GROMACS .gro file of C-alpha atoms in nm:
model
  370
    1MET     CA    1  -0.276   3.146  -5.077
    2SER     CA    2   0.001   3.094  -4.817
    3PRO     CA    3   0.303   3.329  -4.817
    4SER     CA    4   0.533   3.037  -4.904
    5GLY     CA    5   0.366   3.015  -5.244
    6PHE     CA    6   0.506   3.351  -5.363
    7PRO     CA    7   0.839   3.335  -5.551
    8ALA     CA    8   0.966   3.651  -5.381
    9TYR     CA    9   0.900   3.496  -5.041
   10ARG     CA   10   1.085   3.177  -5.135
   11ARG     CA   11   1.380   3.378  -5.267
   12SER     CA   12   1.398   3.585  -4.949
   13ARG     CA   13   1.384   3.270  -4.736
   14ALA     CA   14   1.666   3.112  -4.937
   15ARG     CA   15   1.872   3.430  -4.914
   16LEU     CA   16   1.817   3.446  -4.537
   17ARG     CA   17   1.919   3.081  -4.505
   18ARG     CA   18   2.243   3.143  -4.695
   19ILE     CA   19   2.322   3.443  -4.474
   20GLN     CA   20   2.252   3.234  -4.165
   21GLU     CA   21   2.490   2.958  -4.280
   22ARG     CA   22   2.772   3.208  -4.341
   23LEU     CA   23   2.747   3.372  -4.000
   24SER     CA   24   2.990   3.243  -3.741
   25LEU     CA   25   2.878   3.175  -3.387
   26ARG     CA   26   3.054   3.487  -3.265
   27ASN     CA   27   2.885   3.701  -3.529
   28ARG     CA   28   2.550   3.545  -3.452
   29LEU     CA   29   2.593   3.622  -3.084
   30VAL     CA   30   2.694   3.983  -3.152
   31LEU     CA   31   2.409   4.025  -3.400
   32SER     CA   32   2.156   3.886  -3.155
   33HIS     CA   33   2.271   4.127  -2.880
   34VAL     CA   34   2.260   4.423  -3.117
   35MET     CA   35   1.913   4.333  -3.248
   36VAL     CA   36   1.771   4.288  -2.898
   37LEU     CA   37   1.922   4.621  -2.790
   38LEU     CA   38   1.786   4.801  -3.097
   39LEU     CA   39   1.444   4.647  -3.050
   40ALA     CA   40   1.436   4.758  -2.687
   41LEU     CA   41   1.541   5.114  -2.780
   42LEU     CA   42   1.284   5.130  -3.060
   43ALA     CA   43   1.013   5.009  -2.824
   44MET     CA   44   1.113   5.274  -2.568
   45ALA     CA   45   1.114   5.548  -2.831
   46ALA     CA   46   0.782   5.438  -2.976
   47ILE     CA   47   0.610   5.426  -2.637
   48SER     CA   48   0.756   5.765  -2.537
   49ALA     CA   49   0.633   5.922  -2.863
   50LEU     CA   50   0.295   5.761  -2.820
   51ILE     CA   51   0.255   5.902  -2.469
   52GLU     CA   52   0.387   6.252  -2.537
   53VAL     CA   53   0.271   6.323  -2.892
   54TRP     CA   54   0.009   6.089  -3.022
   55LEU     CA   55  -0.194   6.070  -2.700
   56GLY     CA   56  -0.134   6.438  -2.612
   57PHE     CA   57   0.007   6.372  -2.264
   58ALA     CA   58   0.282   6.630  -2.298
   59ASP     CA   59   0.254   6.736  -1.933
   60ILE     CA   60   0.365   6.398  -1.801
   61GLU     CA   61   0.701   6.409  -1.633
   62GLY     CA   62   0.998   6.283  -1.830
   63ASP     CA   63   1.094   6.029  -1.563
   64VAL     CA   64   0.753   5.866  -1.587
   65VAL     CA   65   0.775   5.851  -1.966
   66LEU     CA   66   1.124   5.699  -1.939
   67GLN     CA   67   1.008   5.437  -1.691
   68VAL     CA   68   0.707   5.338  -1.900
   69GLY     CA   69   0.922   5.323  -2.214
   70LEU     CA   70   1.185   5.116  -2.036
   71LEU     CA   71   0.916   4.874  -1.916
   72PHE     CA   72   0.780   4.825  -2.265
   73GLY     CA   73   1.135   4.799  -2.404
   74VAL     CA   74   1.218   4.514  -2.167
   75ALA     CA   75   0.885   4.348  -2.250
   76ALA     CA   76   0.968   4.365  -2.622
   77ALA     CA   77   1.330   4.252  -2.574
   78PHE     CA   78   1.237   3.932  -2.389
   79PRO     CA   79   1.045   3.757  -2.670
   80ALA     CA   80   1.300   3.890  -2.919
   81SER     CA   81   1.586   3.736  -2.721
   82VAL     CA   82   1.400   3.403  -2.704
   83ALA     CA   83   1.346   3.403  -3.081
   84LEU     CA   84   1.705   3.500  -3.154
   85SER     CA   85   1.842   3.239  -2.914
   86ARG     CA   86   1.658   2.975  -3.116
   87PHE     CA   87   1.819   3.118  -3.427
   88LEU     CA   88   2.156   3.103  -3.252
   89LEU     CA   89   2.129   2.755  -3.104
   90ARG     CA   90   1.956   2.571  -3.388
   91PRO     CA   91   2.286   2.440  -3.536
   92LEU     CA   92   2.401   2.326  -3.192
   93ASP     CA   93   2.080   2.131  -3.140
   94ARG     CA   94   2.179   1.902  -3.426
   95VAL     CA   95   2.518   1.840  -3.263
   96ARG     CA   96   2.349   1.773  -2.929
   97ALA     CA   97   2.114   1.523  -3.092
   98ALA     CA   98   2.414   1.351  -3.251
   99THR     CA   99   2.596   1.322  -2.918
  100ALA     CA  100   2.280   1.178  -2.762
  101ARG     CA  101   2.277   0.912  -3.033
  102LEU     CA  102   2.644   0.845  -2.962
  103ALA     CA  103   2.557   0.786  -2.598
  104GLU     CA  104   2.298   0.531  -2.714
  105GLY     CA  105   2.563   0.341  -2.908
  106HIS     CA  106   2.492   0.467  -3.262
  107TYR     CA  107   2.852   0.524  -3.370
  108ASP     CA  108   2.792   0.513  -3.745
  109ASP     CA  109   2.600   0.841  -3.766
  110ILE     CA  110   2.811   1.095  -3.952
  111LEU     CA  111   2.709   1.462  -3.932
  112GLU     CA  112   2.734   1.678  -4.240
  113LEU     CA  113   2.986   1.957  -4.197
  114PRO     CA  114   2.821   2.303  -4.189
  115SER     CA  115   2.968   2.597  -4.374
  116GLU     CA  116   3.035   2.796  -4.055
  117PRO     CA  117   3.402   2.730  -3.958
  118GLY     CA  118   3.353   2.716  -3.582
  119LEU     CA  119   3.063   2.475  -3.605
  120ALA     CA  120   3.241   2.273  -3.874
  121ALA     CA  121   3.535   2.219  -3.635
  122LEU     CA  122   3.295   2.108  -3.361
  123VAL     CA  123   3.108   1.871  -3.592
  124GLU     CA  124   3.437   1.730  -3.719
  125ASP     CA  125   3.543   1.661  -3.360
  126VAL     CA  126   3.212   1.485  -3.295
  127ASN     CA  127   3.260   1.273  -3.608
  128THR     CA  128   3.615   1.190  -3.495
  129LEU     CA  129   3.482   1.091  -3.154
  130ALA     CA  130   3.220   0.869  -3.317
  131ALA     CA  131   3.486   0.698  -3.529
  132ALA     CA  132   3.708   0.645  -3.222
  133LEU     CA  133   3.419   0.499  -3.023
  134ALA     CA  134   3.328   0.272  -3.314
  135ASP     CA  135   3.688   0.152  -3.330
  136THR     CA  136   3.693   0.096  -2.953
  137GLU     CA  137   3.371  -0.103  -2.973
  138ARG     CA  138   3.514  -0.308  -3.259
  139ARG     CA  139   3.830  -0.384  -3.063
  140ARG     CA  140   3.627  -0.463  -2.750
  141ALA     CA  141   3.423  -0.720  -2.942
  142ARG     CA  142   3.742  -0.862  -3.089
  143LEU     CA  143   3.895  -0.871  -2.740
  144ILE     CA  144   3.616  -1.098  -2.619
  145SER     CA  145   3.652  -1.318  -2.927
  146GLU     CA  146   4.033  -1.334  -2.899
  147VAL     CA  147   4.028  -1.418  -2.529
  148ALA     CA  148   3.761  -1.682  -2.579
  149HIS     CA  149   3.960  -1.837  -2.864
  150GLU     CA  150   4.291  -1.825  -2.677
  151MET     CA  151   4.138  -1.991  -2.372
  152ARG     CA  152   3.915  -2.240  -2.554
  153THR     CA  153   4.198  -2.435  -2.717
  154PRO     CA  154   4.408  -2.521  -2.406
  155ILE     CA  155   4.094  -2.581  -2.199
  156THR     CA  156   3.961  -2.823  -2.460
  157ILE     CA  157   4.295  -3.004  -2.473
  158LEU     CA  158   4.316  -3.021  -2.094
  159ARG     CA  159   3.963  -3.157  -2.070
  160GLY     CA  160   4.031  -3.422  -2.332
  161GLN     CA  161   4.355  -3.531  -2.171
  162ILE     CA  162   4.207  -3.548  -1.821
  163GLU     CA  163   3.902  -3.741  -1.942
  164GLY     CA  164   4.131  -3.973  -2.141
  165MET     CA  165   4.338  -4.050  -1.831
  166ALA     CA  166   4.020  -4.104  -1.628
  167ASP     CA  167   3.889  -4.350  -1.889
  168GLY     CA  168   4.220  -4.530  -1.916
  169ILE     CA  169   4.281  -4.419  -2.276
  170PHE     CA  170   4.592  -4.215  -2.191
  171VAL     CA  171   4.870  -4.334  -1.967
  172PRO     CA  172   4.947  -4.082  -1.689
  173ASP     CA  173   5.320  -4.077  -1.755
  174GLU     CA  174   5.575  -3.795  -1.754
  175ALA     CA  175   5.501  -3.696  -2.116
  176MET     CA  176   5.130  -3.659  -2.041
  177PHE     CA  177   5.195  -3.448  -1.732
  178ALA     CA  178   5.440  -3.234  -1.928
  179SER     CA  179   5.172  -3.174  -2.190
  180LEU     CA  180   4.924  -3.077  -1.918
  181ALA     CA  181   5.181  -2.840  -1.767
  182ASP     CA  182   5.240  -2.674  -2.109
  183ASP     CA  183   4.868  -2.606  -2.153
  184LEU     CA  184   4.841  -2.473  -1.799
  185ASP     CA  185   5.144  -2.247  -1.864
  186ARG     CA  186   4.973  -2.114  -2.176
  187LEU     CA  187   4.662  -2.028  -1.978
  188GLN     CA  188   4.873  -1.870  -1.706
  189ARG     CA  189   5.061  -1.655  -1.958
  190LEU     CA  190   4.734  -1.541  -2.114
  191THR     CA  191   4.581  -1.443  -1.780
  192GLY     CA  192   4.907  -1.269  -1.687
  193ASP     CA  193   4.903  -1.074  -2.014
  194LEU     CA  194   4.541  -0.972  -1.961
  195SER     CA  195   4.619  -0.864  -1.606
  196SER     CA  196   4.918  -0.662  -1.728
  197LEU     CA  197   4.704  -0.507  -2.002
  198SER     CA  198   4.446  -0.399  -1.746
  199ARG     CA  199   4.712  -0.241  -1.525
  200SER     CA  200   4.869  -0.076  -1.830
  201GLU     CA  201   4.544   0.089  -1.938
  202GLU     CA  202   4.468   0.197  -1.581
  203GLY     CA  203   4.824   0.324  -1.525
  204ALA     CA  204   4.839   0.104  -1.216
  205PHE     CA  205   5.166  -0.085  -1.262
  206SER     CA  206   5.337  -0.173  -0.935
  207LEU     CA  207   5.703  -0.084  -0.984
  208HIS     CA  208   5.996  -0.183  -0.765
  209GLN     CA  209   6.251   0.066  -0.889
  210GLU     CA  210   6.618   0.056  -0.802
  211PRO     CA  211   6.946   0.148  -0.974
  212ALA     CA  212   7.016  -0.092  -1.260
  213ASP     CA  213   7.261  -0.124  -1.548
  214LEU     CA  214   7.046  -0.139  -1.863
  215ALA     CA  215   7.345  -0.250  -2.069
  216THR     CA  216   7.375  -0.559  -1.852
  217LEU     CA  217   6.998  -0.619  -1.874
  218ALA     CA  218   7.010  -0.592  -2.253
  219ARG     CA  219   7.302  -0.836  -2.281
  220ALA     CA  220   7.137  -1.085  -2.045
  221THR     CA  221   6.805  -1.067  -2.231
  222ALA     CA  222   6.978  -1.110  -2.566
  223GLU     CA  223   7.165  -1.419  -2.443
  224ARG     CA  224   6.838  -1.558  -2.307
  225LEU     CA  225   6.678  -1.535  -2.652
  226ARG     CA  226   6.987  -1.617  -2.859
  227PRO     CA  227   6.898  -1.990  -2.897
  228GLN     CA  228   6.574  -1.888  -3.068
  229TYR     CA  229   6.767  -1.655  -3.298
  230ASP     CA  230   7.014  -1.931  -3.380
  231ASP     CA  231   6.732  -2.173  -3.461
  232GLN     CA  232   6.595  -1.926  -3.720
  233LEU     CA  233   6.944  -1.831  -3.847
  234VAL     CA  234   6.894  -1.465  -3.750
  235THR     CA  235   7.202  -1.273  -3.641
  236LEU     CA  236   7.169  -1.088  -3.309
  237VAL     CA  237   7.424  -0.814  -3.236
  238VAL     CA  238   7.438  -0.640  -2.897
  239ASP     CA  239   7.604  -0.297  -2.873
  240ALA     CA  240   7.593  -0.248  -2.497
  241GLY     CA  241   7.949  -0.268  -2.372
  242THR     CA  242   7.945   0.052  -2.165
  243PRO     CA  243   7.749   0.048  -1.836
  244VAL     CA  244   7.438   0.268  -1.851
  245ASP     CA  245   7.265   0.315  -1.518
  246ALA     CA  246   6.898   0.400  -1.472
  247PHE     CA  247   6.645   0.392  -1.191
  248CYS     CA  248   6.394   0.126  -1.298
  249ASP     CA  249   6.215  -0.200  -1.224
  250ARG     CA  250   6.452  -0.469  -1.353
  251ASP     CA  251   6.184  -0.734  -1.408
  252ARG     CA  252   5.948  -0.498  -1.591
  253ILE     CA  253   6.220  -0.361  -1.819
  254THR     CA  254   6.335  -0.716  -1.890
  255GLN     CA  255   5.974  -0.792  -1.989
  256VAL     CA  256   5.985  -0.498  -2.231
  257LEU     CA  257   6.317  -0.609  -2.382
  258VAL     CA  258   6.192  -0.965  -2.426
  259ASN     CA  259   5.889  -0.832  -2.612
  260LEU     CA  260   6.092  -0.605  -2.840
  261LEU     CA  261   6.351  -0.871  -2.921
  262GLY     CA  262   6.080  -1.134  -2.974
  263ASN     CA  263   5.894  -0.905  -3.214
  264ALA     CA  264   6.215  -0.827  -3.402
  265LEU     CA  265   6.286  -1.199  -3.443
  266ALA     CA  266   5.932  -1.261  -3.568
  267ALA     CA  267   5.967  -0.977  -3.820
  268CYS     CA  268   6.288  -1.114  -3.975
  269ASP     CA  269   6.327  -1.377  -4.241
  270ARG     CA  270   6.600  -1.639  -4.220
  271HIS     CA  271   6.951  -1.490  -4.228
  272GLY     CA  272   6.814  -1.157  -4.106
  273HIS     CA  273   6.989  -0.918  -3.868
  274VAL     CA  274   6.881  -0.759  -3.538
  275THR     CA  275   7.088  -0.506  -3.344
  276VAL     CA  276   7.036  -0.393  -2.985
  277SER     CA  277   7.210  -0.076  -2.867
  278VAL     CA  278   7.209   0.100  -2.529
  279HIS     CA  279   7.333   0.454  -2.474
  280THR     CA  280   7.238   0.783  -2.308
  281GLU     CA  281   7.095   1.108  -2.444
  282PRO     CA  282   7.146   1.432  -2.247
  283SER     CA  283   6.874   1.643  -2.413
  284PRO     CA  284   6.632   1.770  -2.293
  285VAL     CA  285   6.694   1.562  -1.978
  286HIS     CA  286   6.921   1.264  -1.925
  287HIS     CA  287   6.758   0.956  -2.077
  288VAL     CA  288   6.866   0.601  -2.136
  289VAL     CA  289   6.789   0.493  -2.492
  290VAL     CA  290   6.756   0.129  -2.594
  291ARG     CA  291   6.712   0.069  -2.967
  292VAL     CA  292   6.613  -0.259  -3.128
  293MET     CA  293   6.672  -0.247  -3.504
  294ASP     CA  294   6.581  -0.519  -3.752
  295ASP     CA  295   6.588  -0.561  -4.130
  296GLY     CA  296   6.257  -0.744  -4.141
  297ILE     CA  297   5.913  -0.682  -4.290
  298GLY     CA  298   5.893  -0.317  -4.180
  299ILE     CA  299   5.592  -0.107  -4.085
  300ALA     CA  300   5.378   0.120  -4.299
  301GLU     CA  301   5.383   0.485  -4.193
  302HIS     CA  302   5.016   0.492  -4.093
  303ASP     CA  303   5.073   0.191  -3.864
  304HIS     CA  304   5.352   0.341  -3.651
  305GLU     CA  305   5.106   0.416  -3.370
  306ARG     CA  306   4.846   0.152  -3.450
  307ILE     CA  307   5.084  -0.130  -3.357
  308PHE     CA  308   5.068  -0.011  -2.995
  309HIS     CA  309   4.690  -0.055  -2.983
  310ARG     CA  310   4.572  -0.361  -2.800
  311PHE     CA  311   4.500  -0.672  -3.011
  312GLU     CA  312   4.634  -0.506  -3.325
  313ARG     CA  313   4.831  -0.757  -3.531
  314LEU     CA  314   4.933  -0.616  -3.866
  315GLU     CA  315   4.892  -0.804  -4.190
  316HIS     CA  316   5.174  -0.810  -4.444
  317PRO     CA  317   5.185  -0.953  -4.794
  318GLY     CA  318   5.279  -1.320  -4.770
  319ARG     CA  319   5.229  -1.332  -4.394
  320SER     CA  320   4.919  -1.377  -4.184
  321ALA     CA  321   4.848  -1.141  -3.896
  322ALA     CA  322   4.892  -1.421  -3.647
  323ALA     CA  323   5.199  -1.575  -3.805
  324ALA     CA  324   5.415  -1.467  -3.515
  325GLY     CA  325   5.171  -1.592  -3.254
  326GLY     CA  326   5.087  -1.397  -2.942
  327SER     CA  327   4.768  -1.214  -2.858
  328GLY     CA  328   4.857  -0.871  -2.994
  329ILE     CA  329   4.890  -0.695  -2.658
  330GLY     CA  330   5.265  -0.722  -2.597
  331LEU     CA  331   5.351  -0.378  -2.732
  332THR     CA  332   5.055  -0.224  -2.549
  333ILE     CA  333   5.187  -0.365  -2.222
  334ALA     CA  334   5.546  -0.268  -2.305
  335ARG     CA  335   5.450   0.094  -2.372
  336GLY     CA  336   5.246   0.099  -2.051
  337ILE     CA  337   5.550  -0.019  -1.854
  338ALA     CA  338   5.771   0.244  -2.018
  339GLN     CA  339   5.521   0.521  -1.949
  340ALA     CA  340   5.486   0.407  -1.588
  341HIS     CA  341   5.861   0.472  -1.559
  342GLY     CA  342   5.816   0.819  -1.707
  343GLY     CA  343   5.945   0.712  -2.049
  344ASP     CA  344   5.797   0.584  -2.373
  345ILE     CA  345   5.839   0.347  -2.666
  346THR     CA  346   5.824   0.465  -3.028
  347ALA     CA  347   5.844   0.286  -3.362
  348GLU     CA  348   6.011   0.400  -3.682
  349SER     CA  349   6.032   0.239  -4.024
  350ALA     CA  350   6.121   0.347  -4.376
  351GLY     CA  351   5.831   0.139  -4.506
  352LEU     CA  352   5.726  -0.218  -4.577
  353GLY     CA  353   6.020  -0.449  -4.637
  354LYS     CA  354   6.272  -0.197  -4.501
  355GLY     CA  355   6.298  -0.304  -4.139
  356ALA     CA  356   6.195  -0.120  -3.825
  357THR     CA  357   6.346   0.044  -3.519
  358PHE     CA  358   6.183   0.039  -3.177
  359THR     CA  359   6.320   0.291  -2.928
  360LEU     CA  360   6.276   0.262  -2.552
  361ARG     CA  361   6.349   0.584  -2.360
  362LEU     CA  362   6.372   0.588  -1.982
  363PRO     CA  363   6.472   0.874  -1.750
  364GLN     CA  364   6.793   0.809  -1.563
  365GLU     CA  365   6.659   0.971  -1.247
  366PRO     CA  366   6.331   0.879  -1.075
  367ALA     CA  367   6.040   1.116  -1.117
  368PRO     CA  368   5.975   1.348  -0.818
  369GLY     CA  369   5.745   1.171  -0.577
  370GLY     CA  370   5.772   0.846  -0.777
   0.00000   0.00000   0.00000
C-alpha cells in the first residue's frame, strides 16, 4: 500500500500545504537558508562523531575531522538547497507560465490569487497587465475597422463620381468638383489625424514655440467657431479679456482649442451654454489655464480618463456614440500636444447630465532644453 493511502499521511500533506501557502516569500527564503545551514551543521557533526567515536579513530587530528565533516556538510547542503529552491520557486513558476502565455497572445487567462500577500500582489499585477493588453488588442482591432470604415466611404463616393463622369452620367461642373474636393478633404483630415495620433503616442510632435497671447488665441478660436454655435442656438461666452502670455506653438494650441470647443458644442443640447476662460495659476509653477465649461451631457466618473483613450467615443442615453461625428482620437491628440508642451489636459464632471469642464494647463516658460 502506498504512503498516500494512509489518513495520517494525507492529513500531514494537507497541513504542510496550508503552512506553505501562508509563508511569505521572505519567510520562505529565510527558512530555506536556515534549513540548509542546519542540515550542513548536522552532517558535519554526524560525520565527526562517526569518525571519532563510532569508528574508533580518536587519534585523528581535529583539523582532518573538521575538513572531512565540512566536505560532507557541503555535499549534504547542495541537494537540500536544490530541493528547497523548488519549494521556494514553485509559486513563481505558475506566474512565469502565465506571462509566457501572455506573450503568445492569450490575454484572457486569469490567475487565481494565492494567499501569500507578496505573491498575490504580483499575480494581481499580472492580471492587470493581461486586462490592459486585452483592451489594447481590442482597440487595435477597432482601430483597423474604424480606419477602414472612415476611408471606405469617401473612396467609394470618389470612385463612383469619377466613373460617372467618365461614362458621361455626371456632368463635370463646379458642383461635381466641389463634391470631389469635399471627399478629398475628408480623406486628408483623416490621414492628418492618424499622423498626429502616431506622433502623439510616440511623443514626437514638432513644435515651433514662441511667445503667444493665449487670451487672443482663445478669442480668435471662439469667433471662428461661433457660426456653428449660432446654428445650434448654443451660447458661447469668452472670458479672456486680460492678455495671458505663454511660450507655445500657436497652431498646435489652436488645434487643441478647436477640439475642446467642438466637443463642448457637440455635448450641448439646443439653448445650451459654453464658457471659455483664460487665466494664470502661480502654484506650484506659473501655468496658463484654459477652461472650457459646458452644461451638456456630462461624463461619468469612471470615464474621466477613458475619454482620452484613442477611438473611445462614449455612449449616453438617447445619443449614439458617433452622434457627434469624428473618429474618437481628437482628445488623444489634444492631450499629446499639451504634454509635448510640458502641460496636460484633464476632464471633470459632476456626472451624467451635469455638464463637463476640460482644463488645459501650459507652463508659461519653456522647459529647460526644450
